[in-house]
Coordinates of C-alpha atoms in Angstrom, one line a residue:
Chain A
M190 CA -14.3 -15.3 13.6
S191 CA -13.8 -18.9 14.7
E192 CA -16.3 -19.9 12.0
A193 CA -14.1 -18.2 9.4
V194 CA -11.0 -20.1 10.8
N195 CA -12.9 -23.4 10.6
D196 CA -13.8 -22.6 6.9
V197 CA -10.1 -22.0 6.1
F198 CA -9.0 -25.3 7.7
R199 CA -11.8 -27.2 6.1
A200 CA -10.9 -25.8 2.7
L201 CA -7.2 -26.5 3.1
A202 CA -7.8 -30.1 4.3
D203 CA -8.5 -31.3 0.7
P204 CA -5.6 -32.0 -1.7
S205 CA -7.6 -31.1 -4.8
R206 CA -8.4 -27.7 -3.3
R207 CA -4.7 -27.2 -2.4
A208 CA -3.8 -28.1 -6.0
L209 CA -6.2 -25.3 -7.2
L210 CA -4.6 -22.8 -4.8
D211 CA -1.2 -23.9 -6.1
A212 CA -2.4 -23.4 -9.7
L213 CA -3.4 -19.8 -8.8
Y214 CA -0.1 -19.2 -7.0
K215 CA 1.6 -20.1 -10.3
R216 CA -0.7 -18.0 -12.4
N217 CA -3.2 -15.7 -10.7
G218 CA -6.5 -14.6 -12.2
Q219 CA -7.5 -17.8 -14.1
T220 CA -10.9 -18.6 -15.4
L221 CA -12.8 -21.8 -14.5
G222 CA -11.9 -23.3 -17.9
E223 CA -8.2 -22.5 -17.5
L224 CA -8.2 -24.1 -14.0
C225 CA -9.9 -27.2 -15.4
D226 CA -7.3 -27.7 -18.1
G227 CA -4.5 -28.3 -15.5
M228 CA -6.6 -30.6 -13.2
A229 CA -7.4 -34.3 -13.3
M230 CA -11.0 -33.4 -12.2
T231 CA -14.3 -32.9 -13.8
R232 CA -15.5 -29.4 -14.4
Q233 CA -18.2 -30.0 -11.9
A234 CA -15.7 -31.0 -9.2
V235 CA -13.5 -28.0 -9.9
T236 CA -16.6 -25.7 -9.6
K237 CA -17.6 -27.3 -6.3
H238 CA -14.1 -26.9 -4.9
L239 CA -13.8 -23.3 -6.0
A240 CA -17.1 -22.4 -4.3
L241 CA -15.7 -23.8 -1.1
L242 CA -12.5 -21.9 -1.5
E243 CA -14.5 -18.7 -2.1
D244 CA -16.6 -19.3 1.0
A245 CA -13.4 -19.6 3.0
N246 CA -12.1 -16.4 1.4
L247 CA -9.1 -18.2 0.1
V248 CA -10.1 -17.3 -3.5
A249 CA -11.3 -13.9 -4.5
V250 CA -13.1 -13.4 -7.7
V251 CA -13.3 -10.5 -10.2
W252 CA -15.8 -10.4 -13.0
R253 CA -14.7 -9.1 -16.4
G254 CA -17.8 -9.1 -18.6
R255 CA -19.1 -12.7 -18.3
E256 CA -15.7 -14.0 -17.4
K257 CA -15.1 -14.9 -13.7
L258 CA -11.4 -14.6 -12.8
H259 CA -10.1 -16.4 -9.7
Y260 CA -7.4 -14.9 -7.5
L261 CA -5.4 -16.5 -4.7
N262 CA -6.2 -14.6 -1.5
P263 CA -3.7 -15.5 1.2
V264 CA -5.0 -12.9 3.7
P265 CA -6.9 -15.4 5.9
I266 CA -3.8 -17.6 6.1
H267 CA -1.8 -14.7 7.4
E268 CA -4.5 -13.9 10.0
I269 CA -4.2 -17.5 11.3
S270 CA -0.4 -17.7 11.2
E271 CA 0.1 -14.4 12.8
R272 CA -2.4 -15.1 15.6
W273 CA -1.1 -18.6 16.5
I274 CA 2.3 -19.4 15.1
S275 CA 3.9 -16.0 15.6
K276 CA 2.8 -15.7 19.1
Y277 CA 4.9 -18.7 20.1
E278 CA 7.5 -19.0 17.5
R279 CA 8.3 -15.5 16.3
G280 CA 11.8 -15.3 17.8
R281 CA 13.0 -18.7 16.4
L282 CA 11.4 -18.2 13.0
S283 CA 12.9 -14.8 12.5
A284 CA 16.3 -16.2 13.5
L285 CA 15.8 -19.0 10.9
S286 CA 14.6 -16.7 8.2
A287 CA 17.6 -14.4 8.9
L288 CA 19.9 -17.4 8.6
K289 CA 18.3 -18.5 5.4
K290 CA 18.7 -15.0 3.9
A291 CA 22.3 -14.9 5.0
L292 CA 23.0 -18.3 3.4
E293 CA 21.2 -17.5 0.2
S294 CA 23.0 -14.2 -0.2
D295 CA 26.3 -16.1 0.1
D296 CA 25.2 -18.2 -2.8
D297 CA 24.4 -15.2 -4.9
G298 CA 28.0 -14.0 -4.5
E299 CA 29.5 -17.1 -6.1
Chain B
M186 CA -1.4 3.0 -20.9
T187 CA -3.3 5.6 -18.9
A188 CA -4.9 5.2 -15.5
N189 CA -8.3 4.5 -17.1
D190 CA -7.2 2.0 -19.7
E191 CA -5.7 -0.1 -17.0
M192 CA -9.1 -1.2 -15.8
M193 CA -9.6 -3.0 -19.1
V194 CA -6.9 -5.5 -18.2
P195 CA -7.4 -7.9 -15.3
P196 CA -5.8 -7.0 -12.0
D197 CA -2.5 -8.7 -11.0
V198 CA -3.6 -9.4 -7.5
V199 CA -6.9 -9.2 -5.5
Y200 CA -6.9 -9.4 -1.8
V201 CA -10.1 -9.6 0.3
T202 CA -10.5 -9.3 4.1
Y203 CA -13.7 -9.0 6.2
I204 CA -13.5 -6.5 9.0
R205 CA -15.9 -5.9 11.9
A206 CA -16.0 -2.1 11.6
T207 CA -18.0 0.6 9.8
P208 CA -17.0 1.7 6.3
Q209 CA -16.0 5.1 7.7
R210 CA -13.7 3.5 10.2
V211 CA -12.0 1.4 7.5
W212 CA -11.7 4.5 5.2
D213 CA -10.1 6.5 8.0
A214 CA -7.7 3.6 8.7
L215 CA -6.6 3.6 5.1
T216 CA -6.2 7.4 4.8
K217 CA -5.1 8.8 8.2
G218 CA -1.4 8.7 9.3
E219 CA -2.2 8.1 12.9
D220 CA -3.9 4.9 11.9
T221 CA -1.5 3.7 9.2
Q222 CA 1.5 4.0 11.6
R223 CA -0.2 1.4 13.8
Y224 CA -0.5 -1.4 11.2
F225 CA 1.6 -0.4 8.1
F226 CA 5.2 -1.0 9.1
G227 CA 5.0 2.2 11.2
F228 CA 4.5 4.4 8.1
R229 CA 2.3 7.5 8.1
I230 CA 0.1 8.3 5.2
E231 CA -0.6 11.9 4.3
G232 CA -2.9 13.2 1.5
E233 CA -5.7 15.5 0.7
W234 CA -8.0 12.7 -0.5
R235 CA -9.6 14.3 -3.5
T236 CA -9.1 13.3 -7.1
G237 CA -6.0 14.8 -8.6
A238 CA -4.3 15.4 -5.2
R239 CA -1.0 13.8 -4.2
W240 CA -0.5 11.3 -1.3
A241 CA 2.6 10.0 0.3
L242 CA 3.6 7.4 2.8
Y243 CA 6.3 8.5 5.2
G244 CA 8.8 6.4 7.1
D245 CA 11.6 7.5 9.4
E246 CA 13.8 8.3 6.5
G247 CA 11.3 10.4 4.5
V248 CA 9.0 9.4 1.7
H249 CA 8.7 5.7 1.2
D250 CA 6.0 5.6 -1.4
D251 CA 3.8 8.2 -3.1
G252 CA 1.4 8.8 -5.9
E253 CA -1.8 10.5 -7.2
V254 CA -5.4 10.2 -6.0
L255 CA -7.2 8.9 -9.1
E256 CA -10.7 8.3 -7.6
C257 CA -11.9 9.3 -4.2
D258 CA -15.4 8.4 -3.1
P259 CA -15.4 8.2 0.8
P260 CA -16.1 5.8 2.4
R261 CA -16.5 3.4 -0.5
R262 CA -13.8 3.6 -3.1
L263 CA -10.3 4.9 -3.3
K264 CA -8.0 4.5 -6.3
I265 CA -4.4 5.7 -6.2
S266 CA -1.3 5.4 -8.3
W267 CA 1.7 4.1 -6.3
N268 CA 5.4 4.8 -6.8
V269 CA 8.0 3.1 -4.6
R270 CA 10.5 5.9 -3.6
A271 CA 12.4 4.2 -0.8
F272 CA 14.9 2.2 -2.9
E273 CA 17.3 3.9 -5.3
D274 CA 16.8 1.4 -8.2
A275 CA 13.0 1.5 -7.9
R276 CA 12.7 5.2 -8.7
G277 CA 12.3 4.9 -12.4
L278 CA 9.7 2.1 -12.3
P279 CA 6.2 2.7 -13.7
P280 CA 3.6 3.1 -11.0
A281 CA 1.2 0.5 -9.8
Y282 CA -2.5 1.2 -9.5
I283 CA -4.1 0.3 -6.2
A284 CA -7.9 0.4 -5.6
Y285 CA -9.7 -0.2 -2.3
E286 CA -13.4 -1.1 -2.3
I287 CA -15.2 -0.9 1.0
E288 CA -18.6 -2.7 1.0
P289 CA -20.8 -2.8 4.1
L290 CA -22.2 -6.3 4.9
G291 CA -24.3 -6.0 8.0
E292 CA -21.9 -5.5 10.9
T293 CA -18.8 -6.1 8.9
V294 CA -17.3 -4.7 5.7
R295 CA -15.6 -6.5 2.9
L296 CA -12.4 -4.7 2.0
T297 CA -11.1 -5.6 -1.5
M298 CA -7.7 -4.4 -2.6
T299 CA -6.8 -4.8 -6.3
Q300 CA -3.4 -4.0 -7.8
H301 CA -2.9 -3.4 -11.5
Q302 CA 0.6 -3.3 -12.7
P303 CA 0.2 -2.3 -16.4
K304 CA 3.9 -2.3 -17.2
P305 CA 6.2 -5.1 -16.0
I306 CA 8.4 -4.4 -13.0
P307 CA 11.4 -6.4 -11.8
R308 CA 10.3 -9.6 -10.1
K309 CA 11.7 -8.7 -6.7
Y310 CA 9.3 -5.8 -6.3
H311 CA 6.4 -7.9 -7.4
E312 CA 7.4 -10.6 -4.8
G313 CA 7.9 -7.9 -2.2
G314 CA 4.3 -6.7 -2.6
K315 CA 3.0 -10.3 -2.6
Q316 CA 4.6 -10.8 0.8
G317 CA 3.8 -7.4 2.2
W318 CA 0.1 -6.7 1.3
P319 CA -1.4 -9.8 2.9
M320 CA 0.5 -9.0 6.1
I321 CA -0.6 -5.3 6.0
L322 CA -4.2 -6.2 5.4
S323 CA -4.4 -8.8 8.1
S324 CA -2.7 -6.4 10.5
L325 CA -5.3 -3.7 9.6
K326 CA -8.1 -6.2 10.4
S327 CA -6.5 -7.0 13.7
Y328 CA -5.9 -3.3 14.5
L329 CA -9.5 -2.4 13.8
E330 CA -11.1 -5.3 15.5
T331 CA -9.0 -5.6 18.6
G332 CA -7.2 -2.3 18.8
A333 CA -3.9 -4.1 18.5
P334 CA -2.1 -4.6 15.2
L335 CA -0.3 -7.9 14.5
V336 CA 3.3 -7.6 15.2
I337 CA 5.0 -7.4 11.8
E338 CA 8.5 -6.6 11.1
T339 CA 9.6 -4.0 8.5
P340 CA 10.6 -6.1 5.5
A341 CA 14.2 -5.8 4.4
P342 CA 14.7 -4.0 1.1
P343 CA 14.5 -6.3 -1.9
Q344 CA 17.9 -7.9 -2.6

């Protein structure tokens, strides 16, 4: 378990890998080629970063024929945030998120 | 598009979690009401769990979601159609297709959930699922591994 948590933090520590996750957040299910197009990195570097993200279970893959599609998998991040952040901050964060919702719904009315 | 055609198009989302439990235990947790009410916003699932049967997820105010069992291969694979019933304006929406794959890996299992949404639905429902499913799956993992679900609040209906 703690090994899995280490993998997540190690994977997230690198800005290139976070950029890959952001790209999948914008459009899920991309191929290696599609991910390379948007990045200022060599194909080799992207491949290496994706392998690390897969090992950390932050990217899930689905094969379609010979095409490998990459999906953002936020489940491990939820496991970490629920275990640590929520334990201490739940009350305050819920209050903040309720406030944010209330303020945003005011905006909608205008 | 039929339930079978939809496998030809890529899924919209894929979520994976590794759980220290047997495949049968994970299967039970997905298909038994006394388990789902512990980790799935308090909702109870009911169904016969054979291909062609109906299933439903019950909250305090009745059916929250329901659908048809499309594939049932315990304790390895379950595919269901999914209609949201709880919100008035969601009732006419086309169903989503949800598949669970349970693969044993030594002492753990890899649970993969894929969602196909062959016909477009309003963004707010898509966003609701994107926030809800990772919470539900991480709560399921915690419930099976520690006996205690993660404390998660019932999400507000989409605005």
